[in-house]
CSV table of C-alpha atoms in Angstrom, one decimal:
chain,number,residue,atom,x,y,z
A,80,UNK,CA,-4.6,-3.3,9.7
A,81,UNK,CA,-4.1,-5.6,12.2
A,82,UNK,CA,-5.9,-7.4,15.1
A,83,UNK,CA,-3.3,-7.4,18.0
A,84,UNK,CA,-4.7,-10.8,19.1
A,85,UNK,CA,-3.1,-12.5,16.0
A,86,UNK,CA,0.8,-12.7,15.6
A,87,UNK,CA,0.8,-12.7,11.8
A,88,UNK,CA,-0.1,-10.5,8.7
A,89,UNK,CA,-2.3,-8.1,10.4
A,90,UNK,CA,-1.6,-4.8,8.7
A,91,UNK,CA,-2.1,-3.3,5.6
A,92,UNK,CA,-0.5,-0.9,3.4
A,93,UNK,CA,1.4,0.1,0.0
A,94,UNK,CA,4.0,0.2,-2.9
A,95,UNK,CA,6.0,1.2,-5.7
A,96,UNK,CA,5.1,0.9,-9.5
A,97,UNK,CA,6.3,-2.3,-11.1
A,98,UNK,CA,6.6,-1.3,-14.7
A,99,UNK,CA,6.9,1.4,-17.3
A,100,UNK,CA,4.4,4.0,-16.0
A,101,UNK,CA,1.1,5.1,-17.3
A,102,UNK,CA,0.9,8.9,-18.2
A,103,UNK,CA,1.7,11.0,-15.2
A,104,UNK,CA,2.8,8.1,-13.2
A,105,UNK,CA,6.4,7.8,-11.9
A,106,UNK,CA,8.8,5.1,-12.9
A,107,UNK,CA,10.1,3.0,-10.1
A,108,UNK,CA,13.8,3.5,-10.9
A,109,UNK,CA,13.3,7.3,-10.7
A,110,UNK,CA,12.0,7.5,-7.1
A,111,UNK,CA,14.4,9.9,-5.7
A,112,UNK,CA,14.3,12.4,-8.5
A,113,UNK,CA,12.5,15.8,-7.9
A,114,UNK,CA,9.0,15.9,-9.2
A,115,UNK,CA,9.7,18.2,-11.8
A,116,UNK,CA,12.2,16.1,-13.5
A,117,UNK,CA,11.3,13.7,-16.3
A,118,UNK,CA,11.6,10.1,-15.9
A,119,UNK,CA,13.4,7.9,-18.3
A,120,UNK,CA,10.3,7.5,-20.4
A,121,UNK,CA,10.2,11.3,-20.9
A,122,UNK,CA,7.2,11.7,-18.7
A,123,UNK,CA,6.9,14.1,-15.9
A,124,UNK,CA,6.0,12.9,-12.3
A,125,UNK,CA,2.3,13.8,-11.7
A,126,UNK,CA,2.6,15.6,-8.1
A,127,UNK,CA,-1.0,14.5,-7.3
A,128,UNK,CA,0.0,10.7,-7.1
A,129,UNK,CA,3.0,11.3,-5.0
A,130,UNK,CA,1.0,13.5,-2.7
A,131,UNK,CA,-1.8,10.9,-2.5
A,132,UNK,CA,0.7,8.1,-1.7
A,133,UNK,CA,2.5,10.4,1.1
A,134,UNK,CA,-0.8,11.2,2.7
A,135,UNK,CA,-1.9,7.4,2.5
A,136,UNK,CA,1.2,6.4,4.0
A,137,UNK,CA,0.8,8.9,7.2
A,138,UNK,CA,-2.7,7.7,7.7
A,139,UNK,CA,-1.2,4.1,7.7
A,140,UNK,CA,1.5,4.9,10.4
A,141,UNK,CA,-1.0,7.0,12.4
A,142,UNK,CA,-3.5,4.1,12.4
A,143,UNK,CA,-0.9,1.7,13.5
A,144,UNK,CA,0.0,4.0,16.5
A,145,UNK,CA,-3.5,4.4,17.4
A,146,UNK,CA,-4.1,0.8,17.7
A,147,UNK,CA,-2.5,0.1,21.3
A,148,UNK,CA,-4.6,3.2,22.4
A,149,UNK,CA,-7.9,3.1,20.8
A,150,UNK,CA,-9.6,0.7,23.3
A,151,UNK,CA,-9.8,3.4,25.9
A,152,UNK,CA,-11.4,5.9,23.7
A,153,UNK,CA,-14.8,5.6,21.6
A,154,UNK,CA,-13.8,8.8,19.7
A,155,UNK,CA,-10.5,7.3,18.8
A,156,UNK,CA,-12.0,4.1,17.8
A,157,UNK,CA,-14.3,5.9,15.5
A,158,UNK,CA,-11.6,7.9,13.8
A,159,UNK,CA,-9.6,4.5,13.5
A,160,UNK,CA,-12.6,2.9,11.7
A,161,UNK,CA,-13.1,5.7,9.3
A,162,UNK,CA,-9.4,5.6,8.4
A,163,UNK,CA,-9.4,1.9,8.1
A,164,UNK,CA,-12.4,2.1,5.8
A,165,UNK,CA,-10.7,4.0,3.0
A,166,UNK,CA,-6.7,4.4,3.4
A,167,UNK,CA,-6.0,0.8,2.1
A,168,UNK,CA,-8.6,1.1,-0.6
A,169,UNK,CA,-7.0,4.3,-1.8
A,170,UNK,CA,-3.4,2.8,-1.5
A,171,UNK,CA,-4.6,-0.1,-3.7
A,172,UNK,CA,-6.4,1.8,-6.1
A,173,UNK,CA,-3.3,3.8,-6.9
A,174,UNK,CA,-1.2,0.6,-7.1
A,175,UNK,CA,-3.6,-0.8,-9.5
A,176,UNK,CA,-3.5,2.5,-11.6
A,177,UNK,CA,0.4,2.2,-11.6
A,178,UNK,CA,0.1,-1.4,-12.8
A,179,UNK,CA,-2.1,-0.8,-15.9
A,180,UNK,CA,0.7,-1.3,-18.3
A,181,UNK,CA,2.1,-4.4,-16.7
A,182,UNK,CA,2.8,-7.4,-18.8
A,183,UNK,CA,5.0,-10.4,-19.0
A,184,UNK,CA,7.8,-8.6,-20.5
A,185,UNK,CA,11.2,-9.7,-18.9
A,186,UNK,CA,12.3,-6.1,-17.6
A,187,UNK,CA,8.9,-5.8,-16.0
A,188,UNK,CA,9.0,-9.3,-14.4
A,189,UNK,CA,12.5,-8.4,-13.0
A,190,UNK,CA,11.1,-5.3,-11.7
A,191,UNK,CA,8.3,-7.2,-10.1
A,192,UNK,CA,10.8,-9.6,-8.6
A,193,UNK,CA,13.3,-7.0,-7.2
A,194,UNK,CA,10.8,-4.3,-6.1
A,195,UNK,CA,8.3,-6.6,-4.6
A,196,UNK,CA,9.2,-10.2,-3.9
A,197,UNK,CA,12.8,-9.4,-2.7
A,198,UNK,CA,11.7,-6.9,-0.1
A,199,UNK,CA,8.8,-9.4,0.8
A,200,UNK,CA,11.5,-12.1,1.6
A,201,UNK,CA,13.8,-9.7,3.5
A,202,UNK,CA,11.2,-8.0,5.8
A,203,UNK,CA,9.2,-11.5,6.3
A,204,UNK,CA,12.3,-12.6,7.6
A,205,UNK,CA,13.5,-9.3,9.4
A,206,UNK,CA,10.3,-9.0,11.4
A,207,UNK,CA,10.4,-12.2,13.3
A,208,UNK,CA,14.1,-11.7,13.9
A,209,UNK,CA,13.4,-8.4,15.3
A,210,UNK,CA,10.8,-9.9,17.6
A,211,UNK,CA,13.2,-12.4,18.7
A,212,UNK,CA,15.7,-9.8,19.8
A,213,UNK,CA,13.6,-7.1,21.2
A,214,UNK,CA,10.6,-9.0,22.7
A,215,UNK,CA,13.1,-11.7,24.0
A,216,UNK,CA,11.2,-14.5,22.1
A,217,UNK,CA,13.8,-17.0,20.8
A,218,UNK,CA,11.1,-19.4,19.5
A,219,UNK,CA,9.4,-17.0,17.2
A,220,UNK,CA,9.1,-18.6,13.8
A,221,UNK,CA,10.1,-17.4,10.5
A,222,UNK,CA,7.6,-18.3,7.6
A,223,UNK,CA,7.5,-17.0,4.2
A,224,UNK,CA,4.0,-18.3,3.7
A,225,UNK,CA,2.5,-16.5,6.7
A,226,UNK,CA,2.8,-12.9,6.1
A,227,UNK,CA,3.8,-11.0,9.2
A,228,UNK,CA,2.4,-7.7,10.1
A,229,UNK,CA,3.0,-5.2,7.2
A,230,UNK,CA,4.3,-7.8,4.6
A,231,UNK,CA,0.9,-9.1,3.5
A,232,UNK,CA,0.5,-6.2,1.2
A,233,UNK,CA,3.8,-7.2,-0.6
A,234,UNK,CA,2.6,-10.7,-1.3
A,235,UNK,CA,-0.9,-9.4,-2.3
A,236,UNK,CA,0.8,-6.8,-4.8
A,237,UNK,CA,2.9,-9.6,-6.3
A,238,UNK,CA,-0.2,-11.9,-6.9
A,239,UNK,CA,-2.2,-9.0,-8.1
A,240,UNK,CA,0.3,-7.7,-10.8
A,241,UNK,CA,0.7,-11.2,-11.9
A,242,UNK,CA,-2.9,-11.5,-12.8
A,243,UNK,CA,-3.0,-8.1,-14.4
A,244,UNK,CA,-3.0,-9.4,-17.9
A,245,UNK,CA,-6.0,-11.6,-17.0
A,246,UNK,CA,-8.1,-8.4,-15.8
A,247,UNK,CA,-7.1,-6.6,-19.2
A,248,UNK,CA,-8.3,-9.5,-21.1
A,249,UNK,CA,-11.9,-10.2,-19.5
A,250,UNK,CA,-14.9,-8.2,-20.6
A,251,UNK,CA,-16.2,-7.0,-17.0
A,252,UNK,CA,-13.2,-7.3,-14.7
A,253,UNK,CA,-14.6,-5.2,-11.7
A,254,UNK,CA,-17.9,-7.3,-11.4
A,255,UNK,CA,-15.7,-10.5,-11.6
A,256,UNK,CA,-13.3,-9.3,-9.1
A,257,UNK,CA,-16.1,-8.5,-6.8
A,258,UNK,CA,-17.8,-11.9,-7.2
A,259,UNK,CA,-14.5,-13.4,-6.3
A,260,UNK,CA,-14.4,-11.3,-3.0
A,261,UNK,CA,-17.7,-12.2,-2.1
A,262,UNK,CA,-17.2,-15.9,-2.5
A,263,UNK,CA,-13.9,-15.7,-0.7
A,264,UNK,CA,-15.6,-13.8,2.3
A,265,UNK,CA,-18.0,-16.9,2.7
A,266,UNK,CA,-15.2,-19.5,2.5
A,267,UNK,CA,-13.3,-20.0,5.6
A,268,UNK,CA,-11.4,-23.0,4.1
A,269,UNK,CA,-9.2,-20.7,2.1
A,270,UNK,CA,-6.7,-20.7,5.0
A,271,UNK,CA,-3.9,-18.4,5.9
A,272,UNK,CA,-1.2,-19.1,3.4
A,273,UNK,CA,0.0,-15.8,1.8
A,274,UNK,CA,-3.0,-14.1,3.7
A,275,UNK,CA,-5.0,-15.2,0.6
A,276,UNK,CA,-8.5,-13.9,2.1
A,277,UNK,CA,-6.9,-10.3,2.1
A,278,UNK,CA,-5.5,-11.0,-1.4
A,279,UNK,CA,-8.9,-12.0,-2.6
A,280,UNK,CA,-11.2,-9.6,-0.6
A,281,UNK,CA,-9.0,-6.4,-1.4
A,282,UNK,CA,-8.9,-7.7,-5.2
A,283,UNK,CA,-11.7,-5.3,-6.6
A,284,UNK,CA,-9.9,-2.1,-5.6
A,285,UNK,CA,-6.7,-3.3,-7.4
A,286,UNK,CA,-8.8,-4.1,-10.4
A,287,UNK,CA,-10.7,-0.9,-10.2
A,288,UNK,CA,-7.4,0.8,-10.2
A,289,UNK,CA,-6.6,-1.1,-13.6
A,290,UNK,CA,-9.8,0.2,-15.1
A,291,UNK,CA,-9.8,3.9,-14.1
A,292,UNK,CA,-8.1,6.6,-16.4
A,293,UNK,CA,-6.5,10.0,-15.3
A,294,UNK,CA,-9.6,11.8,-16.2
A,295,UNK,CA,-11.5,9.9,-13.4
A,296,UNK,CA,-9.0,11.4,-10.8
A,297,UNK,CA,-9.7,14.8,-12.3
A,298,UNK,CA,-13.5,14.4,-11.8
A,299,UNK,CA,-13.2,13.8,-7.9
A,300,UNK,CA,-10.7,16.8,-7.6
A,301,UNK,CA,-13.5,19.3,-8.6
A,302,UNK,CA,-14.2,22.1,-6.1
A,303,UNK,CA,-17.7,20.8,-5.5
A,304,UNK,CA,-16.4,17.4,-4.5
A,305,UNK,CA,-13.8,18.8,-2.2
A,306,UNK,CA,-16.7,20.8,-0.4
A,307,UNK,CA,-19.1,17.8,-0.4
A,308,UNK,CA,-16.3,15.7,1.1
A,309,UNK,CA,-16.6,17.7,4.4
A,310,UNK,CA,-20.2,16.6,5.4
A,311,UNK,CA,-19.4,13.1,4.1
A,312,UNK,CA,-16.4,12.7,6.3
A,313,UNK,CA,-18.3,14.1,9.4
A,314,UNK,CA,-21.2,11.6,8.7
A,315,UNK,CA,-18.7,8.9,8.6
A,316,UNK,CA,-17.3,9.9,11.9
A,317,UNK,CA,-20.7,9.9,13.3
A,318,UNK,CA,-21.8,6.4,11.9
A,319,UNK,CA,-18.2,5.1,13.2
A,320,UNK,CA,-18.9,6.5,16.6
A,321,UNK,CA,-22.3,4.8,16.5
A,322,UNK,CA,-20.8,1.7,15.2
A,323,UNK,CA,-18.0,1.2,17.7
A,324,UNK,CA,-19.8,-1.2,20.2
A,325,UNK,CA,-22.1,-2.7,17.5
A,326,UNK,CA,-19.6,-3.6,14.8
A,327,UNK,CA,-16.5,-6.0,14.7
A,328,UNK,CA,-13.5,-3.7,13.6
A,329,UNK,CA,-11.9,-6.9,12.1
A,330,UNK,CA,-14.5,-6.5,9.0
A,331,UNK,CA,-12.3,-3.7,7.9
A,332,UNK,CA,-9.0,-6.0,7.7
A,333,UNK,CA,-10.6,-8.3,5.3
A,334,UNK,CA,-8.5,-11.1,6.7
A,335,UNK,CA,-11.2,-13.5,7.6
A,336,UNK,CA,-14.3,-15.2,6.2
A,337,UNK,CA,-17.8,-14.3,7.8
A,338,UNK,CA,-17.9,-17.5,9.6
A,339,UNK,CA,-14.6,-16.8,11.3
A,340,UNK,CA,-16.1,-13.5,12.7
A,341,UNK,CA,-19.0,-15.3,14.1
A,342,UNK,CA,-21.5,-14.2,11.4
A,343,UNK,CA,-23.6,-16.3,9.0
A,344,UNK,CA,-21.8,-17.1,5.7
A,345,UNK,CA,-24.3,-14.6,3.8
A,346,UNK,CA,-23.0,-11.7,5.9
A,347,UNK,CA,-19.7,-12.0,4.1
A,348,UNK,CA,-20.9,-11.3,0.7
A,349,UNK,CA,-23.2,-8.6,2.0
A,350,UNK,CA,-20.4,-6.8,3.9
A,351,UNK,CA,-18.0,-7.0,0.8
A,352,UNK,CA,-20.4,-5.0,-1.2
A,353,UNK,CA,-21.5,-2.6,1.6
A,354,UNK,CA,-17.8,-1.8,2.6
A,355,UNK,CA,-16.8,-1.7,-1.0
A,356,UNK,CA,-19.4,1.2,-1.6
A,357,UNK,CA,-18.7,2.9,1.5
A,358,UNK,CA,-14.8,2.7,1.1
A,359,UNK,CA,-15.1,4.0,-2.7
A,360,UNK,CA,-17.1,7.1,-1.4
A,361,UNK,CA,-14.4,7.8,1.3
A,362,UNK,CA,-11.6,7.3,-1.0
A,363,UNK,CA,-13.2,9.7,-3.5
A,364,UNK,CA,-13.4,12.3,-0.8
A,365,UNK,CA,-9.8,11.5,0.3
A,366,UNK,CA,-8.4,12.1,-3.5
A,367,UNK,CA,-10.7,15.1,-3.7
A,368,UNK,CA,-8.5,16.7,-0.8
A,369,UNK,CA,-5.3,15.6,-2.1
A,370,UNK,CA,-3.3,18.6,-3.5
A,371,UNK,CA,-2.7,18.4,-7.3
A,372,UNK,CA,0.4,21.0,-7.0
A,373,UNK,CA,3.9,20.3,-5.9
A,374,UNK,CA,4.2,20.7,-2.0
A,375,UNK,CA,6.9,20.2,0.5
A,376,UNK,CA,5.8,16.5,0.9
A,377,UNK,CA,5.7,15.8,-2.8
A,378,UNK,CA,8.9,14.3,-3.3
A,379,UNK,CA,8.3,12.1,-0.2
A,380,UNK,CA,5.7,10.2,-2.1
A,381,UNK,CA,8.3,8.5,-4.1
A,382,UNK,CA,9.5,6.9,-0.9
A,383,UNK,CA,6.5,5.5,0.6
A,384,UNK,CA,7.7,1.7,0.4
A,385,UNK,CA,10.4,2.8,2.7
A,386,UNK,CA,8.2,4.4,5.2
A,387,UNK,CA,5.7,1.6,5.2
A,388,UNK,CA,8.2,-1.3,5.6
A,389,UNK,CA,10.3,0.6,8.1
A,390,UNK,CA,8.0,2.4,10.4
A,391,UNK,CA,6.5,-1.0,11.6
A,392,UNK,CA,9.9,-1.6,13.4
A,393,UNK,CA,9.1,1.4,15.6
A,394,UNK,CA,5.6,0.6,16.3
A,395,UNK,CA,6.4,-2.9,17.2
A,396,UNK,CA,9.4,-1.8,19.5
A,397,UNK,CA,6.7,0.2,21.1
A,398,UNK,CA,4.4,-2.7,21.6
A,399,UNK,CA,7.2,-4.9,22.7
A,400,UNK,CA,8.8,-2.4,25.3
A,401,UNK,CA,5.3,-0.9,26.5
A,402,UNK,CA,5.9,2.5,25.3
A,403,UNK,CA,2.2,2.7,24.8
A,404,UNK,CA,1.2,1.7,28.4
A,405,UNK,CA,2.0,5.0,29.8
A,406,UNK,CA,-1.2,6.5,31.2
A,407,UNK,CA,-0.6,9.9,29.7
A,408,UNK,CA,-0.9,8.5,26.2
A,409,UNK,CA,-4.4,7.2,26.8
A,410,UNK,CA,-5.6,10.7,27.2
A,411,UNK,CA,-6.7,13.0,24.5
A,412,UNK,CA,-3.2,15.2,24.8
A,413,UNK,CA,-1.3,11.9,24.5
A,414,UNK,CA,-3.2,10.4,21.7
A,415,UNK,CA,-2.8,13.8,19.6
A,416,UNK,CA,1.0,13.5,20.5
A,417,UNK,CA,1.3,10.0,19.4
A,418,UNK,CA,-0.4,11.0,16.2
A,419,UNK,CA,1.9,13.7,15.5
A,420,UNK,CA,4.9,11.7,16.1
A,421,UNK,CA,3.7,8.8,14.0
A,422,UNK,CA,3.5,11.3,11.2
A,423,UNK,CA,6.7,12.8,11.7
A,424,UNK,CA,8.4,9.3,12.1
A,425,UNK,CA,7.1,7.9,8.7
A,426,UNK,CA,7.9,11.3,6.9
A,427,UNK,CA,11.4,10.9,8.2
A,428,UNK,CA,11.5,7.4,6.9
A,429,UNK,CA,10.4,8.6,3.4
A,430,UNK,CA,13.1,10.9,2.9
A,431,UNK,CA,16.2,10.7,0.5
A,432,UNK,CA,18.9,9.7,2.8
A,433,UNK,CA,16.7,6.8,4.2
A,434,UNK,CA,16.2,5.7,0.7
A,435,UNK,CA,19.9,5.8,-0.1
A,436,UNK,CA,20.7,3.6,3.0
A,437,UNK,CA,18.1,0.9,2.4
A,438,UNK,CA,17.8,0.8,-1.6
A,439,UNK,CA,19.9,-2.4,-1.5
A,440,UNK,CA,17.2,-4.3,0.1
A,441,UNK,CA,14.2,-2.2,-1.2
A,442,UNK,CA,15.2,-2.1,-4.8
A,443,UNK,CA,18.1,-4.0,-5.5
A,444,UNK,CA,19.2,-4.2,-9.1
A,445,UNK,CA,20.3,-7.8,-9.2
A,446,UNK,CA,21.6,-7.8,-12.8
A,447,UNK,CA,23.8,-10.8,-11.8
A,448,UNK,CA,20.4,-12.9,-11.4
A,449,UNK,CA,18.8,-12.3,-14.7
A,450,UNK,CA,19.5,-13.1,-18.4
A,451,UNK,CA,19.7,-10.1,-20.6
A,452,UNK,CA,16.7,-9.9,-22.7
A,453,UNK,CA,17.3,-9.8,-26.5
A,454,UNK,CA,14.9,-7.0,-27.1
A,455,UNK,CA,16.4,-5.0,-24.2
A,456,UNK,CA,19.8,-5.5,-25.9
A,457,UNK,CA,18.5,-4.3,-29.1
A,458,UNK,CA,16.9,-1.3,-27.5
A,459,UNK,CA,20.3,-0.6,-25.8
A,460,UNK,CA,22.1,-0.9,-28.9
A,461,UNK,CA,19.7,1.4,-30.7
A,462,UNK,CA,20.2,4.1,-28.0
A,463,UNK,CA,24.1,3.9,-28.1
A,464,UNK,CA,24.1,4.1,-31.8
A,465,UNK,CA,21.8,7.3,-31.8
A,466,UNK,CA,23.9,8.8,-29.1
A,467,UNK,CA,27.1,8.1,-31.1
A,468,UNK,CA,25.4,9.6,-34.2
A,469,UNK,CA,24.5,12.8,-32.2
A,470,UNK,CA,28.0,13.0,-31.0
A,471,UNK,CA,29.4,12.9,-34.5
A,472,UNK,CA,27.0,15.6,-35.6
A,473,UNK,CA,27.8,17.9,-32.9
A,474,UNK,CA,31.5,17.3,-33.6
């Protein structure tokens, strides 16, 4: 998700639902509930989505841990390329699917602010401060307009969700989103504010998530697709190994226009379409392998925002302190060990105790900051009257 040569917004990643869930999708205020418990809307969490989010966040953390090591291994670079071809698209598609019912209702706007905007501000400030302290860089700037490291995804998700009603209103949302992404890839003048290139180039995956229905996920989870995914991933690794010396990995970050990567302008739209097709194929194969039943890690899928935002401090500390410079880590055994440790670290950061500690900044309630909505007050009064009626009947 990042290019180590650039100090700002270079990583990709994930996030919680911002509104009342679609069928089978967890509610953001019930993240710490067990998977078999119903949400306030009466819907049960779908284990498939929690499993997919957890596995995707593990790939994110492992990919970040590979980045300082991949330059010494063509095989690791190929694996890194394959992972980066689909793990963010998969996460963004799921985020779009979770956003299907988003509208401008006050309670959903409040949830967007507390669940996305506030964490963005907190961590966009925390990461530069962390660099000042750990990397002894007192002049490191803090900028809310230039996303740092992992925080670009929060800025993008905020923009995408605000535009959700538009994509639900237009006749052909996905072709329109692809057209915007293609134009962005040939427009270097867009600039770096809020990582707008990534916001626009990754937009088609979010819009696709808005368009898909639960039955589409069932289609890719058939046994035939799971079997076909094996040779597809094998072929992708082979192509990735071949492409290592021939292709700029920065194409996978969707952070720059074609001209900024030393390519002619027309290469941008071509690469957007080509990578969209390849990413969808690999994402379908990834979803095919995601278990649909409850597993030991299903509950951790509800805490992926925590793992996403917090694991960056560990990876960055390793960069600043030179942990990845040890020669043993640049051998196959060391690379495997780093992968296992990264997976274990992000797993720990998705657990309930970590969520309880950091919920005040990840999911602040902030009732003091918002007006009470009249419709919400009416619903609350109706629920109270029904409860009182049931108590009288039972008495």
